The first five atom37 places (N, CA, C, CB, O) and aatype in JSON, in Angstrom:
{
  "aatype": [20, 20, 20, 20, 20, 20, 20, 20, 20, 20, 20, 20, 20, 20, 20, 20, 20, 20, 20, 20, 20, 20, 20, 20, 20, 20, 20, 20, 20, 20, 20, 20, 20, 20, 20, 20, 20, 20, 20, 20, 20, 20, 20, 20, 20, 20, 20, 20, 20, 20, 20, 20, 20, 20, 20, 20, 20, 20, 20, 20, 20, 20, 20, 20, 20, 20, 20, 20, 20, 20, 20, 20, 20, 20, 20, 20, 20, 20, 20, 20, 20, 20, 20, 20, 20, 20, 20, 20, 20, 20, 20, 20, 20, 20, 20, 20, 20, 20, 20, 20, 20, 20, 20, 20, 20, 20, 20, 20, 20, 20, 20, 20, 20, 20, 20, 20],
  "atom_mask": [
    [1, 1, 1, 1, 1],
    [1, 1, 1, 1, 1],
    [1, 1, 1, 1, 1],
    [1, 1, 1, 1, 1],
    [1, 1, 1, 1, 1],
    [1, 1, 1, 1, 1],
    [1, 1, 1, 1, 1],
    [1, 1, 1, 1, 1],
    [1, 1, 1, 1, 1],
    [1, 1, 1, 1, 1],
    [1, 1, 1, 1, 1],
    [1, 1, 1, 1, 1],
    [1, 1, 1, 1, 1],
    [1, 1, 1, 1, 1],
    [1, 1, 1, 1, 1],
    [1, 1, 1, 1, 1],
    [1, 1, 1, 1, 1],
    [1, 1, 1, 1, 1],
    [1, 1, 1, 1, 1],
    [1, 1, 1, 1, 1],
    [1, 1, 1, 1, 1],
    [1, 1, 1, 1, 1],
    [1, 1, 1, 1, 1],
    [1, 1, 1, 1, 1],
    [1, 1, 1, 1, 1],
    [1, 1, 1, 1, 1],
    [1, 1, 1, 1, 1],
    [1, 1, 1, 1, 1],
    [1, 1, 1, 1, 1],
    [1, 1, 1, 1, 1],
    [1, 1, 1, 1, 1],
    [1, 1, 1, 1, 1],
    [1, 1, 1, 1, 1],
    [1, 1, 1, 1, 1],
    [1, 1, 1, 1, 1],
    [1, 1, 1, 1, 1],
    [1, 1, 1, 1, 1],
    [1, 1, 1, 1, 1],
    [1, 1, 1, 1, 1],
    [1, 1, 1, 1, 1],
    [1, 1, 1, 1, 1],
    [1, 1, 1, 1, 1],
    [1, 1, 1, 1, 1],
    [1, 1, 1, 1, 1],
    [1, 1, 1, 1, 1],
    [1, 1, 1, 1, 1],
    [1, 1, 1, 1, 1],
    [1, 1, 1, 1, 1],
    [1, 1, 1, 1, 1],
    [1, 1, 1, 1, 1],
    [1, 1, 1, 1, 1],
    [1, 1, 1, 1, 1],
    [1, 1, 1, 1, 1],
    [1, 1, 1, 1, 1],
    [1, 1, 1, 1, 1],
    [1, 1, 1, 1, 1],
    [1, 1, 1, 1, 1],
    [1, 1, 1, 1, 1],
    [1, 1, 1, 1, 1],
    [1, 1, 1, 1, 1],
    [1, 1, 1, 1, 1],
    [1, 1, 1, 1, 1],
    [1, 1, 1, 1, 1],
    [1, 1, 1, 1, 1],
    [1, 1, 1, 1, 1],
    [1, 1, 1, 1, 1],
    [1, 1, 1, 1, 1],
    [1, 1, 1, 1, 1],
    [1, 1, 1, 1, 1],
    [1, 1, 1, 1, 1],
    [1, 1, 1, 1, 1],
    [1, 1, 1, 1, 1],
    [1, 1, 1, 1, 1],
    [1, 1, 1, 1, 1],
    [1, 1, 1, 1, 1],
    [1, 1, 1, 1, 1],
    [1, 1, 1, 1, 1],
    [1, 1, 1, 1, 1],
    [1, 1, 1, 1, 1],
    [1, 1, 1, 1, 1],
    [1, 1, 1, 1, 1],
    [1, 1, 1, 1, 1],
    [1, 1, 1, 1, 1],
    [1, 1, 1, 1, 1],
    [1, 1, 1, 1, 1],
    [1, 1, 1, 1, 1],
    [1, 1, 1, 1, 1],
    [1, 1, 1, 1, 1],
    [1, 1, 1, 1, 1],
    [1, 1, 1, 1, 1],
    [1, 1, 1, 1, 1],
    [1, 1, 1, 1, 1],
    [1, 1, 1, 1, 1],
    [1, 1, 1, 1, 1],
    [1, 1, 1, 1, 1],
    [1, 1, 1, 1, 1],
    [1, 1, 1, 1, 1],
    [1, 1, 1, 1, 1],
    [1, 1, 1, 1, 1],
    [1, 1, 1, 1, 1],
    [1, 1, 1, 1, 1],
    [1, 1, 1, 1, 1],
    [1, 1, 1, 1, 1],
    [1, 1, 1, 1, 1],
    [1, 1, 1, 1, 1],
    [1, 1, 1, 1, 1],
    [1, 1, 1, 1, 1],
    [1, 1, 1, 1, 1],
    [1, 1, 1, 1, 1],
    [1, 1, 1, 1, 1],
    [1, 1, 1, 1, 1],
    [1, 1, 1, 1, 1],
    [1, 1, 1, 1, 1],
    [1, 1, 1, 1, 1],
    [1, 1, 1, 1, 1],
    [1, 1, 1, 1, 1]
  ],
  "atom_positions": [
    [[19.99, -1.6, -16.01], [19.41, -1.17, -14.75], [19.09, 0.33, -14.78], [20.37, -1.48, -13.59], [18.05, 0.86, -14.4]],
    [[20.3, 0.99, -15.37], [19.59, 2.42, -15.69], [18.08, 2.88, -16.01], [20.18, 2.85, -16.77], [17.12, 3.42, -15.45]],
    [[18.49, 2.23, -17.46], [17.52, 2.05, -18.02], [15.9, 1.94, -17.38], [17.93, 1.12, -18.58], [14.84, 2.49, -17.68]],
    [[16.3, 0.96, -16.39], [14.56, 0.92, -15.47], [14.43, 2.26, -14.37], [14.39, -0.87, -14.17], [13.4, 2.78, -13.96]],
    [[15.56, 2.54, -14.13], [15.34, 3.58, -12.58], [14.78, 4.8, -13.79], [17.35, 4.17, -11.24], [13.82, 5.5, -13.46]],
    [[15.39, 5.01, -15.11], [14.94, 6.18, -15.46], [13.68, 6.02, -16.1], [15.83, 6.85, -16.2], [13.31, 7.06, -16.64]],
    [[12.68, 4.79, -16.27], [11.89, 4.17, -17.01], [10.65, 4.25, -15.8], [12.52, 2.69, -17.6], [9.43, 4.28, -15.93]],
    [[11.43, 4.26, -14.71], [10.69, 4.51, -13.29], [10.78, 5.92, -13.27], [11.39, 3.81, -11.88], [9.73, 6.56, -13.15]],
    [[11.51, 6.31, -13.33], [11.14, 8.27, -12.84], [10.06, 8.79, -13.89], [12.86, 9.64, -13.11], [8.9, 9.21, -13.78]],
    [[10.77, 8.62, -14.78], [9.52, 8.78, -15.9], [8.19, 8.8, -16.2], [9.55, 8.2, -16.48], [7.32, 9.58, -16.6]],
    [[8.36, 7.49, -15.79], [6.59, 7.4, -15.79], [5.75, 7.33, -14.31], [6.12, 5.86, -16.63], [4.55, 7.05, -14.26]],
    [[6.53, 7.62, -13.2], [6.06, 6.87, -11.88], [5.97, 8.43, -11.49], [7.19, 5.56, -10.89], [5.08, 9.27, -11.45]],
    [[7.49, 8.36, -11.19], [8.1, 9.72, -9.68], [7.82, 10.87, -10.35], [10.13, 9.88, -9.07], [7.21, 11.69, -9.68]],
    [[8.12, 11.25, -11.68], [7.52, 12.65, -12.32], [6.26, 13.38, -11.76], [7.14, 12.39, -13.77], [5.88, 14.37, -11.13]],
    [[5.85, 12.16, -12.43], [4.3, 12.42, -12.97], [3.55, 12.71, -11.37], [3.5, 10.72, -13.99], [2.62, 13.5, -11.24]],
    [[4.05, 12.03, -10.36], [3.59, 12.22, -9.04], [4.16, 13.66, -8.33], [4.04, 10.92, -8.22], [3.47, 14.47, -7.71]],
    [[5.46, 13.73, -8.59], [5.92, 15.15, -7.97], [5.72, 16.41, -9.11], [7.69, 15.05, -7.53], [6.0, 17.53, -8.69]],
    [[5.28, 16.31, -10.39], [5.08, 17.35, -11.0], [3.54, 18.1, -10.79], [5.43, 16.98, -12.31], [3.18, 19.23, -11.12]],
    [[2.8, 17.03, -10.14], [1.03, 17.1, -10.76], [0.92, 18.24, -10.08], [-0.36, 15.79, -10.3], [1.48, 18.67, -9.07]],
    [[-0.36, 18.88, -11.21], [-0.83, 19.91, -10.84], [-2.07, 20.23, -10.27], [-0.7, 20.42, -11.6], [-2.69, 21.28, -10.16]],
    [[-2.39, 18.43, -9.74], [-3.97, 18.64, -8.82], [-3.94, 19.19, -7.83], [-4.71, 17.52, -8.33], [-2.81, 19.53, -7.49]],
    [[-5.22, 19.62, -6.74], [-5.53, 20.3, -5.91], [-4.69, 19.22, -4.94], [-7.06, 20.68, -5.83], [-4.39, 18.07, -5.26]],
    [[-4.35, 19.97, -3.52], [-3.7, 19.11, -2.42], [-4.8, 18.45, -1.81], [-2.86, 19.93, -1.31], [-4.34, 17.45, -1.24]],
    [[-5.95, 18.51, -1.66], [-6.93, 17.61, -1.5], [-7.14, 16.54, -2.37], [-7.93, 18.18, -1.44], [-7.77, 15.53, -2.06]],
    [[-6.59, 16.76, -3.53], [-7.05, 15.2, -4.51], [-5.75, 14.52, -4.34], [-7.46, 15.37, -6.51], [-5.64, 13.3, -4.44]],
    [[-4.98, 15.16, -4.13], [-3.41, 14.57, -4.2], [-3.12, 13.62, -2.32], [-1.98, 16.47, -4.5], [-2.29, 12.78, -2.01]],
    [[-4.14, 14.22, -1.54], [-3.71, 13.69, -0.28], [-4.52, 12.73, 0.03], [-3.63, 14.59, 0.76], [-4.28, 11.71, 0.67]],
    [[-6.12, 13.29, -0.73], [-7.14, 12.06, -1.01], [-6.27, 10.49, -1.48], [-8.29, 12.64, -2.47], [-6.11, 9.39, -0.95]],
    [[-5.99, 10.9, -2.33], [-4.94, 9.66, -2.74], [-3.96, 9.43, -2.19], [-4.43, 9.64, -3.83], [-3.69, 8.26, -2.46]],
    [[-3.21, 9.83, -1.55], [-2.24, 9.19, -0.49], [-3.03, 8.29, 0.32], [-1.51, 10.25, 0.48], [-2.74, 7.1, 0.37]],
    [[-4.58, 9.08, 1.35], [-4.92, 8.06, 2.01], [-5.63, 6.77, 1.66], [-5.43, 8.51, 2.74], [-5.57, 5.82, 2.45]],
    [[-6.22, 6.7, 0.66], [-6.94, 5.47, 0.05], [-5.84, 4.77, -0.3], [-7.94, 5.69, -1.18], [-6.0, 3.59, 0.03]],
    [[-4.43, 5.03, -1.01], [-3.22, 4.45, -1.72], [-2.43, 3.65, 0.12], [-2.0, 6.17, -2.82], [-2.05, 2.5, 0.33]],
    [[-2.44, 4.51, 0.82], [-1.93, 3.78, 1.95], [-2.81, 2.81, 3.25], [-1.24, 4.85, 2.56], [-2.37, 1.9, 3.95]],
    [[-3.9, 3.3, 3.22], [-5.16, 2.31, 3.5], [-5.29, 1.37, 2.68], [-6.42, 2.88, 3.5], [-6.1, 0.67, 3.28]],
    [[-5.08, 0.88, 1.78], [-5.22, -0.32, 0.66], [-3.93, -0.9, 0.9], [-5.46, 0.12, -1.06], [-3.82, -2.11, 1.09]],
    [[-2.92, -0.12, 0.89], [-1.56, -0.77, 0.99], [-1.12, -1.52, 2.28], [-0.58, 0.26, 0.77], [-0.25, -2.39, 2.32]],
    [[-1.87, -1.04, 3.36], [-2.11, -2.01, 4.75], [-2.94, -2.95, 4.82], [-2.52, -1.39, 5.84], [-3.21, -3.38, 5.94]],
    [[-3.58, -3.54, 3.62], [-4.44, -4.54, 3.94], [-4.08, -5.25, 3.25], [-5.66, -4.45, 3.93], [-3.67, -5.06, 2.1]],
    [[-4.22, -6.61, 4.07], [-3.79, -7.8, 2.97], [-4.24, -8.67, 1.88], [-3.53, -8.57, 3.47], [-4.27, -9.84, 1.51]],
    [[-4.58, -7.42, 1.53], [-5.17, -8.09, -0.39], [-3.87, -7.85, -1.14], [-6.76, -6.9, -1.5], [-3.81, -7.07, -2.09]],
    [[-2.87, -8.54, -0.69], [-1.63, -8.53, -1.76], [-1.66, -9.11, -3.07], [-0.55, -9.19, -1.23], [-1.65, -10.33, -3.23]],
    [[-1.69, -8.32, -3.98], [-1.67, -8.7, -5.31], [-3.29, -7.89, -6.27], [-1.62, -10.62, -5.19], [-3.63, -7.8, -7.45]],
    [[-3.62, -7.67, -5.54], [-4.88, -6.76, -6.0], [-5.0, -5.31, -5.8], [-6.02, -7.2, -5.36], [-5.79, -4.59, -6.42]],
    [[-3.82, -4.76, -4.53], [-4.11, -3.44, -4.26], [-4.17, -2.77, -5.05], [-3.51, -2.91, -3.6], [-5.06, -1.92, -4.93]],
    [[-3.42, -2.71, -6.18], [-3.56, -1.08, -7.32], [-4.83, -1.55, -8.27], [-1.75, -0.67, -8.69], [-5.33, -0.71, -9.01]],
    [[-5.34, -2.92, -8.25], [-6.59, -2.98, -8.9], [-7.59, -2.03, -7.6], [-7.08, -4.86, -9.26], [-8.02, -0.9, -7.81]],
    [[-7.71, -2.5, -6.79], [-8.7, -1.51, -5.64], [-8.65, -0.65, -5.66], [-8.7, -1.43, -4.45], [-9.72, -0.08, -5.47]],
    [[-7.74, 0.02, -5.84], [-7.21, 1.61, -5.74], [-7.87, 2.12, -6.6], [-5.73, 2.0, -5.99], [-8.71, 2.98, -6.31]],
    [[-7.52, 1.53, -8.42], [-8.47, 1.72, -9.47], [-10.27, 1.49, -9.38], [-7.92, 0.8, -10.43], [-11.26, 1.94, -9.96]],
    [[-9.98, 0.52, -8.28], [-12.04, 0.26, -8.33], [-12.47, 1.62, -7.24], [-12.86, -1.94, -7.25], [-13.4, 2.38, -7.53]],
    [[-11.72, 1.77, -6.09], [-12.06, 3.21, -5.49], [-11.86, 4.15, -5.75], [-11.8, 3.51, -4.65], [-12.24, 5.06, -5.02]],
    [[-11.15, 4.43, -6.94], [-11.24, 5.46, -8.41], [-12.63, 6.0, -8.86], [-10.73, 4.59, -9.8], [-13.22, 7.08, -8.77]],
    [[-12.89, 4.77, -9.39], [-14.05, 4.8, -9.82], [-15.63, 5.04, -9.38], [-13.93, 4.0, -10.19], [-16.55, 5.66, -9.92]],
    [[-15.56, 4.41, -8.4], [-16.45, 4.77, -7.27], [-16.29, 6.02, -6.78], [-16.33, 3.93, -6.2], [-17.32, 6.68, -6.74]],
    [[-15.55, 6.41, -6.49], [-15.21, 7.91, -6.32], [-15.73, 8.83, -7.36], [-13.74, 8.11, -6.3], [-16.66, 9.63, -7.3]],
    [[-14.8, 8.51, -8.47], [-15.62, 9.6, -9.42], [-17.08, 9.61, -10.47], [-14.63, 9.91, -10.33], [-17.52, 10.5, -11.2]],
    [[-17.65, 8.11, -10.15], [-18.45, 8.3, -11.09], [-19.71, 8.26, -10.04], [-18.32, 7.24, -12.37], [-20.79, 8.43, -10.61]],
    [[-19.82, 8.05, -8.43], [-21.06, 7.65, -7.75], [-20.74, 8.62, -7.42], [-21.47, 6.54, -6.91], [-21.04, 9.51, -8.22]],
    [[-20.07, 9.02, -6.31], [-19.48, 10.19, -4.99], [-19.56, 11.29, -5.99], [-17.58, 9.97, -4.14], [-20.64, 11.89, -5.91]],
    [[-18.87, 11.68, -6.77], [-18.46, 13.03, -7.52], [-17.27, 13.56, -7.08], [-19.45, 14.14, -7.36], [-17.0, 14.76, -7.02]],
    [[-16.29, 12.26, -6.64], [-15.09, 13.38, -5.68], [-14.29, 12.49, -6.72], [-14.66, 13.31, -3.43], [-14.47, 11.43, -7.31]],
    [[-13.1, 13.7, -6.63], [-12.07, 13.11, -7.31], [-10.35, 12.58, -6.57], [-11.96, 14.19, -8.38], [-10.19, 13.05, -5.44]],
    [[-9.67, 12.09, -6.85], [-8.48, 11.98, -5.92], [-7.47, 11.32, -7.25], [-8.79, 10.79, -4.27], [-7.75, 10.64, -8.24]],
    [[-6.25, 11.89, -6.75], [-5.14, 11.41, -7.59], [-4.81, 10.35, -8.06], [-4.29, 11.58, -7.23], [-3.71, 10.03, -7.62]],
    [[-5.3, 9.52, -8.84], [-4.88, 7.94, -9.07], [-3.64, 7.63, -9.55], [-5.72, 7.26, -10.01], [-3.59, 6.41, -9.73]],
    [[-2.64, 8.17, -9.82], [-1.58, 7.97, -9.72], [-0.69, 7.58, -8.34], [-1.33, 8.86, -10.27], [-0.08, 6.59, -7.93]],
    [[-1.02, 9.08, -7.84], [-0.41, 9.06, -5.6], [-0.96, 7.88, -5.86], [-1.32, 10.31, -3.77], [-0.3, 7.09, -6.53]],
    [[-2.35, 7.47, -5.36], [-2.7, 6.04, -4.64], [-2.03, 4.85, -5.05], [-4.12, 5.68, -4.81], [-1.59, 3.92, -4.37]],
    [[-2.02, 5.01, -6.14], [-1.73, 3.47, -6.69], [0.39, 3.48, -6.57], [-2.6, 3.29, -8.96], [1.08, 2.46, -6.59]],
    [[0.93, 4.98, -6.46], [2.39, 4.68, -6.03], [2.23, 4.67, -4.27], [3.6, 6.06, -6.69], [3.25, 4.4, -3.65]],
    [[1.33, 4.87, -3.7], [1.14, 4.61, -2.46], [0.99, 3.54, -1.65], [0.46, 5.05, -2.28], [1.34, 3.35, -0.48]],
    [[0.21, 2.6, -2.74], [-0.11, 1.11, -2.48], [1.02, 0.11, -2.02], [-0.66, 0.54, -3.76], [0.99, -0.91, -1.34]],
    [[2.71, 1.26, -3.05], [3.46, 0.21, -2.72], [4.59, -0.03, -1.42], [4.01, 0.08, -3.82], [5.54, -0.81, -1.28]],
    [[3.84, 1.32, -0.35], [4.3, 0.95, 0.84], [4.84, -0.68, 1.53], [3.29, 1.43, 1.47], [5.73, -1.08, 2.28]],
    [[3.58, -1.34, 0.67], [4.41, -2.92, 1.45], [4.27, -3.12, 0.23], [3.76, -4.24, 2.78], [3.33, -3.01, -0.55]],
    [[5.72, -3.53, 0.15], [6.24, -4.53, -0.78], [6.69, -5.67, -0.66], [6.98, -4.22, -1.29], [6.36, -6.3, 0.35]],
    [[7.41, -6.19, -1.47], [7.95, -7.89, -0.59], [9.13, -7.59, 0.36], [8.71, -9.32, -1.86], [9.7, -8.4, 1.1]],
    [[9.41, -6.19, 0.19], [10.87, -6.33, 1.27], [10.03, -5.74, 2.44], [12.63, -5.22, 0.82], [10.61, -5.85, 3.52]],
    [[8.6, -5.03, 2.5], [8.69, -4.5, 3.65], [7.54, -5.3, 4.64], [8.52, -2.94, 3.45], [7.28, -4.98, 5.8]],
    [[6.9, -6.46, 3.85], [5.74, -7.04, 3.62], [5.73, -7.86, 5.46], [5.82, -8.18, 1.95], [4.74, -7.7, 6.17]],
    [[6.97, -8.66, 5.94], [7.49, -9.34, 6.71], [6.87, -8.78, 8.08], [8.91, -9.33, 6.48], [6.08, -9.27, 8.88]],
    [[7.77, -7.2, 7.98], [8.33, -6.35, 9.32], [6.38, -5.65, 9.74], [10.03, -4.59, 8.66], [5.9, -5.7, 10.87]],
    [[5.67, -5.1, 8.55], [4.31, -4.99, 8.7], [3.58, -5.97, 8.91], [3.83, -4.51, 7.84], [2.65, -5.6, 9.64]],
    [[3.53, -6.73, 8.73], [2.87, -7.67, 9.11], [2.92, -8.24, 10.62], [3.17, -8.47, 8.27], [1.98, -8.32, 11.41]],
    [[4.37, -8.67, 10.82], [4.57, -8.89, 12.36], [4.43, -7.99, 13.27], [5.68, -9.27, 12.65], [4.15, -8.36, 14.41]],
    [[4.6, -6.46, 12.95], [3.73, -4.71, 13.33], [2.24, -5.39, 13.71], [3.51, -3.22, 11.48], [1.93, -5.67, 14.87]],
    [[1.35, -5.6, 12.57], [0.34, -5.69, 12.73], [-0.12, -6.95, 13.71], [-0.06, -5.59, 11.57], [-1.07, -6.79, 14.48]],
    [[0.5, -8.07, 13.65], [0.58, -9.17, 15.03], [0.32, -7.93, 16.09], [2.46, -10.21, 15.35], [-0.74, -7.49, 16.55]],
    [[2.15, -7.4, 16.35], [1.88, -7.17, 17.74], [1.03, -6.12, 18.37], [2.95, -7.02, 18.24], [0.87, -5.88, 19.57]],
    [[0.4, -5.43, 17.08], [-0.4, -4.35, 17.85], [-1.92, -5.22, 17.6], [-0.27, -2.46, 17.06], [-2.75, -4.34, 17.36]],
    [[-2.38, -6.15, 17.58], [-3.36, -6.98, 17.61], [-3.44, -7.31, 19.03], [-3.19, -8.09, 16.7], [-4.41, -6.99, 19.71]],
    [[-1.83, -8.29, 19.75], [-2.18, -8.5, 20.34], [-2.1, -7.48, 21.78], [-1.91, -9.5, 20.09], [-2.62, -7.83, 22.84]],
    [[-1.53, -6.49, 21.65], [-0.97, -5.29, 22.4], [-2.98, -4.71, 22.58], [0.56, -3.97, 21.13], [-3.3, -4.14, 23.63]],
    [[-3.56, -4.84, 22.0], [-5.38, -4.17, 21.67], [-5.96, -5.35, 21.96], [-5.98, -3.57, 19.84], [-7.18, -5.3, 22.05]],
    [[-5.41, -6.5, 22.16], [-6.73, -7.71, 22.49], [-5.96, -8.2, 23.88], [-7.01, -9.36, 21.0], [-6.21, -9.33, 24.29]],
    [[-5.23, -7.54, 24.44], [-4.3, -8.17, 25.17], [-4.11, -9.44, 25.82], [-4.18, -7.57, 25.85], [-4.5, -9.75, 26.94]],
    [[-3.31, -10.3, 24.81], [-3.15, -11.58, 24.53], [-1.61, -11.67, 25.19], [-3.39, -11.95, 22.86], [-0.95, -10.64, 25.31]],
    [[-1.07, -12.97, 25.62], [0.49, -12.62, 25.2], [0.89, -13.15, 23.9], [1.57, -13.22, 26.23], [0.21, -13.75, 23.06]],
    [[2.06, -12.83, 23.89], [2.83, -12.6, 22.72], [3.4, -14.31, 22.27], [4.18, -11.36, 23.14], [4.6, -14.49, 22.46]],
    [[2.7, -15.35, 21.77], [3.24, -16.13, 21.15], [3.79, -16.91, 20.32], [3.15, -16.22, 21.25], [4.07, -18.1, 20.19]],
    [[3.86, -15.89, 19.77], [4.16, -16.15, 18.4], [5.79, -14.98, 18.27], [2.49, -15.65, 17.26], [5.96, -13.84, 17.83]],
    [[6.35, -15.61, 18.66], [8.53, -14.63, 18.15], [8.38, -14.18, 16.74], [10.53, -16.15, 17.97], [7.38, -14.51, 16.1]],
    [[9.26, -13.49, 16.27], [9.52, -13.0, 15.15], [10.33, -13.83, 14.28], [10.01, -11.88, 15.34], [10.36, -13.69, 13.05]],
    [[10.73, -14.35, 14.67], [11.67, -15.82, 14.04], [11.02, -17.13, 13.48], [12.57, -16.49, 15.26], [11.27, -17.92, 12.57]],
    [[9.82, -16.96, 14.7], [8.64, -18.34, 14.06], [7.53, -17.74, 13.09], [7.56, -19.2, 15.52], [6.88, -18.42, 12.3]],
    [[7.41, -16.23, 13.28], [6.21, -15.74, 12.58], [7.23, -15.56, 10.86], [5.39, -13.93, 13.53], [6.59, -15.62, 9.81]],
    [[8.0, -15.46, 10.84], [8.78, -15.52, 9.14], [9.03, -16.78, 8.88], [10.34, -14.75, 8.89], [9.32, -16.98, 7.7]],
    [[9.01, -17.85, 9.67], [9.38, -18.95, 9.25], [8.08, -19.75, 8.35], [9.91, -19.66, 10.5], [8.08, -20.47, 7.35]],
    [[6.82, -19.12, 9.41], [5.74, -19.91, 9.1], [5.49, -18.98, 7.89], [4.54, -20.13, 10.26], [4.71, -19.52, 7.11]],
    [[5.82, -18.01, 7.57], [5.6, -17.18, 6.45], [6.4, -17.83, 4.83], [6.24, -15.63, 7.0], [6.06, -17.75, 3.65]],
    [[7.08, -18.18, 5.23], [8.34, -18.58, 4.27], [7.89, -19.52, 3.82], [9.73, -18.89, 4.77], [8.16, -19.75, 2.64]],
    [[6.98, -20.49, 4.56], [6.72, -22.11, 4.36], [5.25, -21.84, 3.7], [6.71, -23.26, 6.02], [4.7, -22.63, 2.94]],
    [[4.77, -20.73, 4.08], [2.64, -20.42, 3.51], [3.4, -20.41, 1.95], [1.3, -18.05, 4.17], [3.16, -21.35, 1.18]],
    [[4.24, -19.38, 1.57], [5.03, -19.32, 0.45], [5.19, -19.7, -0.74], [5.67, -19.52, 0.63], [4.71, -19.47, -1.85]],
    [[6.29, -20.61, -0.09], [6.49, -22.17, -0.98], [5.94, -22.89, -1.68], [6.65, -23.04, -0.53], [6.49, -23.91, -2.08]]
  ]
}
């Protein structure tokens, strides 16, 4: 287990808290890395991140940190994937003002079972 946390600093957390890009390319990439990471293309985000890389630097001419973004992406993960998601329910229906029918107990259940 060591072994991975330092296999993770290494190549992940360093390389992100050492960089020596501009704070505009570095925050550029926070927001594309956390805008991708709220949408539910789970399982593709750090490929997107990489395709708005690219688009970025080879059409636009702008550059942004592809590292930040793509450790940014992993705001939702599978542990946090649940609690955002049912976030994003209720401020759906809180902006379409619907009531609320769907509990938090039935919205993981039906989640658990899409799953399976």
């Amino acid at each position: 287990m060591n072994k991975l946390i330092n296999l993770c600093r290494e190549k992940i957390i360093n390389p992100v808290l050492h960089s020596t890009a501009p704070v505009s390319e570095v925050s550029l990439g926070v927001a594309v890395g956390v805008f991708l990471g709220l949408t539910p293309t789970v399982g593709a985000q750090m490929y997107l991140v990489a395709i708005v890389w690219s688009i970025y630097r080879y059409i636009f001419r702008r550059h942004f940190n592809l590292p930040v973004g793509v450790a940014m992406v992993w705001i939702s993960n599978p542990l946090t994937m649940v609690p955002l998601y049912y976030l994003f329910l209720l401020t759906g229906y809180l902006l379409l003002e619907t009531k609320n029918v769907l509990s938090y107990e039935l919205f993981t259940e039906t989640l658990t079972r899409i799953s399976e």
